[in-house]
PDB file of C-alpha atoms in Angstrom:
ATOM      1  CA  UNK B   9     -73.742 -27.893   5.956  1.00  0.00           C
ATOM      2  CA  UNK B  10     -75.270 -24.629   7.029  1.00  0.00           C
ATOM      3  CA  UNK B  11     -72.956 -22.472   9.995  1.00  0.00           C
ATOM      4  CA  UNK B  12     -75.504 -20.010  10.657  1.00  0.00           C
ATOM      5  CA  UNK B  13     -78.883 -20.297  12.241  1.00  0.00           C
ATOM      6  CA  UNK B  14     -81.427 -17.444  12.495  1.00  0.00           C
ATOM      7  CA  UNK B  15     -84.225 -16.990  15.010  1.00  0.00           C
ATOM      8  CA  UNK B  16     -86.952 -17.052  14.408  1.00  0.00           C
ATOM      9  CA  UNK B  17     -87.582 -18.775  11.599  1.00  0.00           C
ATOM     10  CA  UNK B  18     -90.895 -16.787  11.371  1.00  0.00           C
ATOM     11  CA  UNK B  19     -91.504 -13.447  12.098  1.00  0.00           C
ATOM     12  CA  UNK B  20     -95.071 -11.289  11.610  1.00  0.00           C
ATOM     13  CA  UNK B  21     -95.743  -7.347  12.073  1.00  0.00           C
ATOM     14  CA  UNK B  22     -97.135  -4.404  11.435  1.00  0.00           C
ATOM     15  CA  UNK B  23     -96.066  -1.962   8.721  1.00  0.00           C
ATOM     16  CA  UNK B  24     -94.520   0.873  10.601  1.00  0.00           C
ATOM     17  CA  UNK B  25     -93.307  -1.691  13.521  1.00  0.00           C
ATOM     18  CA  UNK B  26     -88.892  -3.055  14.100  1.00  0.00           C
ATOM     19  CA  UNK B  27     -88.009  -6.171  12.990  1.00  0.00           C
ATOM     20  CA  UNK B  28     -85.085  -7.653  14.690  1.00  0.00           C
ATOM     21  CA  UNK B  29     -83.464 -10.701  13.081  1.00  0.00           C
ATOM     22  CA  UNK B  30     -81.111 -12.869  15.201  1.00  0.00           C
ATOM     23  CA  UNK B  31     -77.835 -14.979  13.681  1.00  0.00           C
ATOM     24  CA  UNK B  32     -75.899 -17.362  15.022  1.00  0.00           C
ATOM     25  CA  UNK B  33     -73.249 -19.334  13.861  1.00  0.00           C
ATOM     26  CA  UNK B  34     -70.192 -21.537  14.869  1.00  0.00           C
ATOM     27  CA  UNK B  35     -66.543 -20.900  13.647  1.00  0.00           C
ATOM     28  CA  UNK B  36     -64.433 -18.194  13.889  1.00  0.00           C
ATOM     29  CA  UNK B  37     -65.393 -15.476  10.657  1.00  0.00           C
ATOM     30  CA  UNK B  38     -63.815 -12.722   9.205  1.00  0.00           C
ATOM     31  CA  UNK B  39     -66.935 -10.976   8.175  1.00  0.00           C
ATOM     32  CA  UNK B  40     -70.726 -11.873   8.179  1.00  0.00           C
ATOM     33  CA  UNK B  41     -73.235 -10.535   5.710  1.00  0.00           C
ATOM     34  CA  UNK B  42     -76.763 -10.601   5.383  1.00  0.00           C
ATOM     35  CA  UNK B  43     -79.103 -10.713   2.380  1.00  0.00           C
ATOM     36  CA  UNK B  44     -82.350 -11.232   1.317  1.00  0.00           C
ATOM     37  CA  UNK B  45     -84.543 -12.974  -0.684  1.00  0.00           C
ATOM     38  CA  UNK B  46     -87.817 -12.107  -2.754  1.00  0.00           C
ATOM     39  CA  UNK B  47     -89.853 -15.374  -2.992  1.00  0.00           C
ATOM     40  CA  UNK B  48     -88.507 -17.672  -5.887  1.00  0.00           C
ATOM     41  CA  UNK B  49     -85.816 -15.000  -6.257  1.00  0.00           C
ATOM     42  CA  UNK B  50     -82.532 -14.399  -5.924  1.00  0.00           C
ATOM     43  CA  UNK B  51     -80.615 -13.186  -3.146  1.00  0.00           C
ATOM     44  CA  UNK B  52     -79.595 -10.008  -2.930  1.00  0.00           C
ATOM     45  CA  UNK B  53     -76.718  -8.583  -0.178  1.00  0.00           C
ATOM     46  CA  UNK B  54     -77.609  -5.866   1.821  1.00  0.00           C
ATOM     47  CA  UNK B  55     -75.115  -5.378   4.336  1.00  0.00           C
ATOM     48  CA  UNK B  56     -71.205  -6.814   5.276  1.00  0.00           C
ATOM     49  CA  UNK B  57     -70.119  -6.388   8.523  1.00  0.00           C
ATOM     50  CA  UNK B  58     -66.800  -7.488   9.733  1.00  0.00           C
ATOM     51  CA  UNK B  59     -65.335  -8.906  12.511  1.00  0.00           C
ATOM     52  CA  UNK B  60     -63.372  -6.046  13.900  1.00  0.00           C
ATOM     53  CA  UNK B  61     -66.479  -4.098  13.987  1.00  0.00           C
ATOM     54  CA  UNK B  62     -69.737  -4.354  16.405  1.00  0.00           C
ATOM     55  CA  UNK B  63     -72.417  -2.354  14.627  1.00  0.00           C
ATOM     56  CA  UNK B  64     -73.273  -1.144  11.207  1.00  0.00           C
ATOM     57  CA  UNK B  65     -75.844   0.711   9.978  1.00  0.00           C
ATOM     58  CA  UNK B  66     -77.136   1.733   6.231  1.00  0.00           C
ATOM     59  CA  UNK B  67     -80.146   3.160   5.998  1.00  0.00           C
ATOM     60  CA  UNK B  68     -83.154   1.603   7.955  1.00  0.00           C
ATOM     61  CA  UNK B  69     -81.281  -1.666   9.011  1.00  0.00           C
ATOM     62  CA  UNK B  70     -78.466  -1.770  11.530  1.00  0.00           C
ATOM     63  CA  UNK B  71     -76.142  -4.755  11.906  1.00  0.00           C
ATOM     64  CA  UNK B  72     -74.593  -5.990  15.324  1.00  0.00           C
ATOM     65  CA  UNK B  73     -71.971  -8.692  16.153  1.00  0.00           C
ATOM     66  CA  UNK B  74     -70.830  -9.802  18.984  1.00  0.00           C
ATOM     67  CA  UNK B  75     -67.793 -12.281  18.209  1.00  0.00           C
ATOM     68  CA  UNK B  76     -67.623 -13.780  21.689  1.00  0.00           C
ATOM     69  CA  UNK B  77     -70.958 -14.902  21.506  1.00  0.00           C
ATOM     70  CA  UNK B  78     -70.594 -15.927  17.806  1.00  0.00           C
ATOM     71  CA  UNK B  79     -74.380 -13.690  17.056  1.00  0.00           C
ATOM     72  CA  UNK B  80     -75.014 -11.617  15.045  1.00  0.00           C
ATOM     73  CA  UNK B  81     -78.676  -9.694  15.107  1.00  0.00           C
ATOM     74  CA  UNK B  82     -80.371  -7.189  11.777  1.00  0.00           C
ATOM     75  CA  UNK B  83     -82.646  -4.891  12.303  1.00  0.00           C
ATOM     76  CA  UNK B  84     -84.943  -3.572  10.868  1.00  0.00           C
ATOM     77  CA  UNK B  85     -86.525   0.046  11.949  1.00  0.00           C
ATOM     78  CA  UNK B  86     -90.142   1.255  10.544  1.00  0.00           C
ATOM     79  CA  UNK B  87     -91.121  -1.907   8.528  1.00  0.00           C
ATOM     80  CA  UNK B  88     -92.630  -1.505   4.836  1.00  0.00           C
ATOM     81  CA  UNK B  89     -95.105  -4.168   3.119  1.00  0.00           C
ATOM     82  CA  UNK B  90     -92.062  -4.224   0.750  1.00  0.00           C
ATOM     83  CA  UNK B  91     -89.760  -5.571   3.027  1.00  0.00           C
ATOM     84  CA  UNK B  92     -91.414  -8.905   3.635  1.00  0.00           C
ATOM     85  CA  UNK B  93     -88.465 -11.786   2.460  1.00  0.00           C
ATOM     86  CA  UNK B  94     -86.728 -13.851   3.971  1.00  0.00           C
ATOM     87  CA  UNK B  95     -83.463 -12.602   5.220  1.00  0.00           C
ATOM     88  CA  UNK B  96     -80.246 -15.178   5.701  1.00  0.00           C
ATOM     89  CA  UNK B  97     -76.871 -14.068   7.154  1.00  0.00           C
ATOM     90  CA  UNK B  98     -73.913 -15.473   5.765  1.00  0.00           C
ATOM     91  CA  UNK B  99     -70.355 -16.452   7.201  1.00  0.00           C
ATOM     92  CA  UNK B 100     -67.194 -15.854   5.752  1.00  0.00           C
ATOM     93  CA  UNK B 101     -64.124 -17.468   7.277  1.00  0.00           C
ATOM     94  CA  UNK B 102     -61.493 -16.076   4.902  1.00  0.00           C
ATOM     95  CA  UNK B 103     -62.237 -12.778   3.293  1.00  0.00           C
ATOM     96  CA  UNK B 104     -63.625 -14.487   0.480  1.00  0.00           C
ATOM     97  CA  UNK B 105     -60.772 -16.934  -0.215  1.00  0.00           C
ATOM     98  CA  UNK B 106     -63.506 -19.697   1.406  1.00  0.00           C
ATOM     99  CA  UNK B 107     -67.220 -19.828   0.006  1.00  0.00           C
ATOM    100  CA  UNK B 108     -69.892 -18.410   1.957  1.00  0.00           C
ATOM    101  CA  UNK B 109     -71.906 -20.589   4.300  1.00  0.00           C
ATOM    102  CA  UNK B 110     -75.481 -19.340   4.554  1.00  0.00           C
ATOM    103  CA  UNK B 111     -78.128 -20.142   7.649  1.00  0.00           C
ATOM    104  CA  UNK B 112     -81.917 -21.239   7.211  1.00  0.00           C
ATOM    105  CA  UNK B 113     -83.295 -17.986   7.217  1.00  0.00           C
ATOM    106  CA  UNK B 114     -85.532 -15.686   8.949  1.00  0.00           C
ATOM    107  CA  UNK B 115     -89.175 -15.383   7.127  1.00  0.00           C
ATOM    108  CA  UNK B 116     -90.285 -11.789   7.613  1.00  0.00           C
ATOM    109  CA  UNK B 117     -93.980 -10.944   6.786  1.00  0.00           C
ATOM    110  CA  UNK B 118     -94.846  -7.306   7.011  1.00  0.00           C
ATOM    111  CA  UNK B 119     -98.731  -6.677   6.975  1.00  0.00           C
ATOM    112  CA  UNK B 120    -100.034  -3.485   5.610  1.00  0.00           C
TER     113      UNK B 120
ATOM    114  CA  UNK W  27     -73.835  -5.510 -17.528  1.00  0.00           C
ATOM    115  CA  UNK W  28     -77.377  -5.944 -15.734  1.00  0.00           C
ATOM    116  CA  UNK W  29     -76.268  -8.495 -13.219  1.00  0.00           C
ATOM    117  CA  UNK W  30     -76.034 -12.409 -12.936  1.00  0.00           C
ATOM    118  CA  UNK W  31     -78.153 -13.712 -15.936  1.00  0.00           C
ATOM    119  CA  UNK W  32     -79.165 -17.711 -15.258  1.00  0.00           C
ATOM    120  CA  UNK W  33     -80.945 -20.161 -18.171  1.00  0.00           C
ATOM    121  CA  UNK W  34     -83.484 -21.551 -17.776  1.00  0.00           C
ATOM    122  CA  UNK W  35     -85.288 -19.878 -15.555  1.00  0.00           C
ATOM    123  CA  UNK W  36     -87.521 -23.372 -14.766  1.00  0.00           C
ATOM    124  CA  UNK W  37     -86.648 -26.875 -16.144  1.00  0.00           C
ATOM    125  CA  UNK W  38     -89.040 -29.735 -15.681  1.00  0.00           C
ATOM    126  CA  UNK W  39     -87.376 -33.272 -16.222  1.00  0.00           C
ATOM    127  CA  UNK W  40     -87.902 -36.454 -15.939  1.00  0.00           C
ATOM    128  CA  UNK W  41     -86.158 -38.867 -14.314  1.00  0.00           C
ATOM    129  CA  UNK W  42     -82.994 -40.373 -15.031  1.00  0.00           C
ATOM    130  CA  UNK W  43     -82.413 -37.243 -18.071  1.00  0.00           C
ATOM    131  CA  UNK W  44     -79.535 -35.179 -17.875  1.00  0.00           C
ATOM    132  CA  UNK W  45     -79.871 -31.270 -17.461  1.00  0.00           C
ATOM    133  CA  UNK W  46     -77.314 -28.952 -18.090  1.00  0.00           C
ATOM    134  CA  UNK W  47     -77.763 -24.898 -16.458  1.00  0.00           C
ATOM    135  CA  UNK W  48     -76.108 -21.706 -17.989  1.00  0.00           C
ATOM    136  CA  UNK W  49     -75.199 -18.999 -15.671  1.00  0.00           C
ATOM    137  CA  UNK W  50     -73.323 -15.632 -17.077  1.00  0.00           C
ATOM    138  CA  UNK W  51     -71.994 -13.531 -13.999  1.00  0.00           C
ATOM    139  CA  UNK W  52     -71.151  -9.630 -14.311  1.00  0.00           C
ATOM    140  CA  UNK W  53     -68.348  -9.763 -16.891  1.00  0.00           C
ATOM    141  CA  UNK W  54     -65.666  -8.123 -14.253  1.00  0.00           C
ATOM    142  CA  UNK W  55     -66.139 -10.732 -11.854  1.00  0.00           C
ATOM    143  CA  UNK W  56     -64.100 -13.697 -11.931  1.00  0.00           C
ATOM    144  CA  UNK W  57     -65.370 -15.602  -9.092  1.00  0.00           C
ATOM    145  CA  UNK W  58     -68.435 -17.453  -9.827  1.00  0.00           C
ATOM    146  CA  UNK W  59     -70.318 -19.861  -7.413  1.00  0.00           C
ATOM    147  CA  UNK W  60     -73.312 -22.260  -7.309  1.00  0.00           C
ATOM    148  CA  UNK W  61     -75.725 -23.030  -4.580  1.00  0.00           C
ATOM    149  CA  UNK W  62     -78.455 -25.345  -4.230  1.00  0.00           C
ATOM    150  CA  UNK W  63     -81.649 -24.192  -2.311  1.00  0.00           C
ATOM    151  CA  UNK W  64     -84.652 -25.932  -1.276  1.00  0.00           C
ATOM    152  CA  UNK W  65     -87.988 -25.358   0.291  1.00  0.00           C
ATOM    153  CA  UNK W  66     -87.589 -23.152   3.216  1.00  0.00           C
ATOM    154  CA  UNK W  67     -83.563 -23.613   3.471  1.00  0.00           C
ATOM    155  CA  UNK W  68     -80.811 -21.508   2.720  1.00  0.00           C
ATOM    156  CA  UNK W  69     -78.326 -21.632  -0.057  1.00  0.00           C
ATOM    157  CA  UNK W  70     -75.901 -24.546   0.287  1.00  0.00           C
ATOM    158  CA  UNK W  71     -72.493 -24.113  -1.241  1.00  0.00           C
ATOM    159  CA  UNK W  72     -71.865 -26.623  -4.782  1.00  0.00           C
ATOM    160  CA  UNK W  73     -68.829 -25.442  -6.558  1.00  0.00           C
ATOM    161  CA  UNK W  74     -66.929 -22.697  -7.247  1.00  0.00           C
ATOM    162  CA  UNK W  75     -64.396 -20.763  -9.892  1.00  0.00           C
ATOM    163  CA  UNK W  76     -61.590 -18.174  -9.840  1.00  0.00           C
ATOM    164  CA  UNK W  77     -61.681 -17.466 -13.422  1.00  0.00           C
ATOM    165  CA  UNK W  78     -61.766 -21.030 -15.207  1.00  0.00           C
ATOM    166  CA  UNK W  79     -60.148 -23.001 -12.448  1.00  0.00           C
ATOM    167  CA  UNK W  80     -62.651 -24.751 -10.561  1.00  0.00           C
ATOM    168  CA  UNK W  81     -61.427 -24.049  -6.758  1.00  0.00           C
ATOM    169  CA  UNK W  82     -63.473 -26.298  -4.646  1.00  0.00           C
ATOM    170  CA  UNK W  83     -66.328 -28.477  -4.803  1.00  0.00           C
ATOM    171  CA  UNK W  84     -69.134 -29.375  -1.836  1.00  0.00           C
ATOM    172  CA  UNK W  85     -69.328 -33.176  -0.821  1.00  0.00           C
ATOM    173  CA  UNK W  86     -72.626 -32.541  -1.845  1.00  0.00           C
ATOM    174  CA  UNK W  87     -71.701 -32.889  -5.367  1.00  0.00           C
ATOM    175  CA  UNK W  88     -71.917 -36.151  -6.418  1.00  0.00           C
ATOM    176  CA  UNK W  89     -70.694 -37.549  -9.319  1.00  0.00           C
ATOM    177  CA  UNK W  90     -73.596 -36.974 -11.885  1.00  0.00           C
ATOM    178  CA  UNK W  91     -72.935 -33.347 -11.054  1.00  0.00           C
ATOM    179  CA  UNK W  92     -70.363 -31.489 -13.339  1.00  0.00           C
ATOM    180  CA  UNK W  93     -69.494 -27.952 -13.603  1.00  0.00           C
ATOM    181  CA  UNK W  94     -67.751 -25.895 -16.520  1.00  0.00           C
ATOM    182  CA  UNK W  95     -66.494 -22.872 -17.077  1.00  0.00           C
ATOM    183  CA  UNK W  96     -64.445 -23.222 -20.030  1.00  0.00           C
ATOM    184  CA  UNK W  97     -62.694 -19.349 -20.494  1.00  0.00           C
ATOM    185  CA  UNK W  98     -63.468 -17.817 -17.360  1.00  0.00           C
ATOM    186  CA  UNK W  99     -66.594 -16.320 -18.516  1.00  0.00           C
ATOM    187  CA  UNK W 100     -70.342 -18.131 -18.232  1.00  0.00           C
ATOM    188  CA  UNK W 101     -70.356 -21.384 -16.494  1.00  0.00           C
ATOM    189  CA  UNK W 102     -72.384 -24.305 -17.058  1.00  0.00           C
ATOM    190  CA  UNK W 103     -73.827 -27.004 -14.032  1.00  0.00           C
ATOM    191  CA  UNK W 104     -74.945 -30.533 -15.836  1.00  0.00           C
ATOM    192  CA  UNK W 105     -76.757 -33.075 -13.882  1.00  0.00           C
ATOM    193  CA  UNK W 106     -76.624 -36.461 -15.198  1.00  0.00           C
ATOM    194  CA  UNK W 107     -79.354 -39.336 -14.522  1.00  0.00           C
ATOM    195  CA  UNK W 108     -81.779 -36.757 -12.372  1.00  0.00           C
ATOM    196  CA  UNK W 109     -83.370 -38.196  -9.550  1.00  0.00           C
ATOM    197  CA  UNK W 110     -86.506 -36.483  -7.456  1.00  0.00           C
ATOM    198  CA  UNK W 111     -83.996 -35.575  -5.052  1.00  0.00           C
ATOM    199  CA  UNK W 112     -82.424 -33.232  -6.961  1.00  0.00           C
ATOM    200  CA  UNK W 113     -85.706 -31.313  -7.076  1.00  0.00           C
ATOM    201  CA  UNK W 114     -84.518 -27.419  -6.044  1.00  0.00           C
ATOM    202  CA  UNK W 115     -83.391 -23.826  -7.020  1.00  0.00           C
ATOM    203  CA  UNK W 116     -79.753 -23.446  -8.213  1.00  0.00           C
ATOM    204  CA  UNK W 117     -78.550 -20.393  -7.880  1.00  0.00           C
ATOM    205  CA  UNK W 118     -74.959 -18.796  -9.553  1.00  0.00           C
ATOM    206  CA  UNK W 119     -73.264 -16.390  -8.127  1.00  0.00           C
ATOM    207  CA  UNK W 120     -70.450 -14.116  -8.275  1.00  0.00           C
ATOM    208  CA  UNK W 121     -67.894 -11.099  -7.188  1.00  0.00           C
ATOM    209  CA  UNK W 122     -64.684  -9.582  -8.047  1.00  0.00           C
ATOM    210  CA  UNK W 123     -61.485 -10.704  -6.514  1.00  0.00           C
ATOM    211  CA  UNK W 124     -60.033  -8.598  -4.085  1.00  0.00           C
ATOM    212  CA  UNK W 125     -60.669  -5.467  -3.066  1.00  0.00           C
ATOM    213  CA  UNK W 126     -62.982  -4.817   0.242  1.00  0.00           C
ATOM    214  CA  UNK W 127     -66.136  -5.947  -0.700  1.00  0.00           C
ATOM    215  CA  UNK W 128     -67.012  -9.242  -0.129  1.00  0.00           C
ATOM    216  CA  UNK W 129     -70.556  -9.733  -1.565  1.00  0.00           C
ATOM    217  CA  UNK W 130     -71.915 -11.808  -4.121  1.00  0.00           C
ATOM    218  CA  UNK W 131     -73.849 -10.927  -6.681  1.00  0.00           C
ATOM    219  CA  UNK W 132     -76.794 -13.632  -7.559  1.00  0.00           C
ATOM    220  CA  UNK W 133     -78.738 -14.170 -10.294  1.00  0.00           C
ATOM    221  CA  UNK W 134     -82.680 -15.325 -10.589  1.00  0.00           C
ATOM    222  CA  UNK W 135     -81.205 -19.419 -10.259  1.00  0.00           C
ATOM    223  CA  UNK W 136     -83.316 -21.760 -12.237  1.00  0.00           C
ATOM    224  CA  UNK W 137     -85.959 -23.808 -10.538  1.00  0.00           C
ATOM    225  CA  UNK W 138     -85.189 -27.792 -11.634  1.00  0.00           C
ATOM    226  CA  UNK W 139     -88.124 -30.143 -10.849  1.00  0.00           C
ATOM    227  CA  UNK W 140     -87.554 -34.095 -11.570  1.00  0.00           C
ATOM    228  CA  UNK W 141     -90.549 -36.050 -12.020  1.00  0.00           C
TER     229      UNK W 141
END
């Protein structure tokens, strides 16, 4: 089964432009990270944020969370061609003693 | 270490043959997991290993699935009897235990496609 569920499922912009990336999921986590994925790739983690925490920042994206609502949002500032992936957050209930539950994914396409 | 090395990279089968995956994580880590992706999904969770105790296991492993990993070092995922169903990426895994980083580390995952 899959906890977390982005929105949208699609997203299309500019080069240059934000992209924000919503998450949200179900149980009660001790940390959510996010990662993306090249097409026909792996996944690759980009950012951990946990639950004690609200935002998070490294480099050009910035992780929020906001517990009570059980969301979580990425985003993206000043778009590159090169970013276009899809991006999936990821819930971890017990600082890695459970495996992580992954949502559908956000499909980001970033047009030159 | 260059990171999570799977094999094959694609495996075309036919029906009802068995397949068997490879998957070497970074040598330091001894947690190692497999998901199962398809088309326009996310990962879903399969199996996974603190060194070579296998720790838990998705309902979505049924019993023609197996996993291995015999010294705590590569692990191997064996399909028996394929069926079209099991059409999809698998993807391994893994991190160290403890300390305060939490994510995983994945390889390429090998695209399986039953015919």
């Amino acid at each position: 089964s899959q906890q977390g569920e982005e929105d949208p499922q699609a997203l299309s912009i500019q080069e240059g432009e934000n992209a924000t990336m919503n998450c949200s999921y179900k149980t009660s986590i001790n940390n959510l990270q996010w990662y993306r994925q090249n097409s026909g790739r792996g996944l690759v983690h980009l950012i951990l944020i946990r639950s004690n925490e609200r935002e998070k920042h490294s480099g050009r994206l910035r992780v929020t969370l906001d517990t009570s609502k059980k969301s979580s949002s990425l985003l993206i500032t000043a778009s590159r061609a090169a970013d276009t992936a899809s991006y999936f957050c990821a819930t971890d209930r017990n600082s890695g003693n459970t495996p992580l539950v992954f949502g559908k994914g956000t499909r980001l396409s970033v047009i030159a | 270490d260059t990171g999570v090395s799977q094999d094959p990279r694609h495996k075309i089968t036919k029906r009802g043959q068995n397949v068997t995956f490879r998957c070497d994580p970074i040598s330091e880590h001894n947690r190692l997991y497999w998901y199962r992706q398809t088309l326009g999904q996310g990962p879903e969770f399969l199996t996974y290993f603190q060194n070579e105790a296998q720790l838990e296991k998705s309902r979505l492993l049924s019993d023609r699935f197996s996993a291995e990993r015999p010294k705590g070092s590569f692990s191997t995922l064996e399909i028996q009897r394929t069926e079209q169903g099991d059409s999809a990426m698998y993807l391994c895994a893994s991190r160290t235990d403890g300390g305060r980083s939490y994510g995983y580390t994945f390889g390429s995952g090998t695209r399986l496609t039953v015919v």
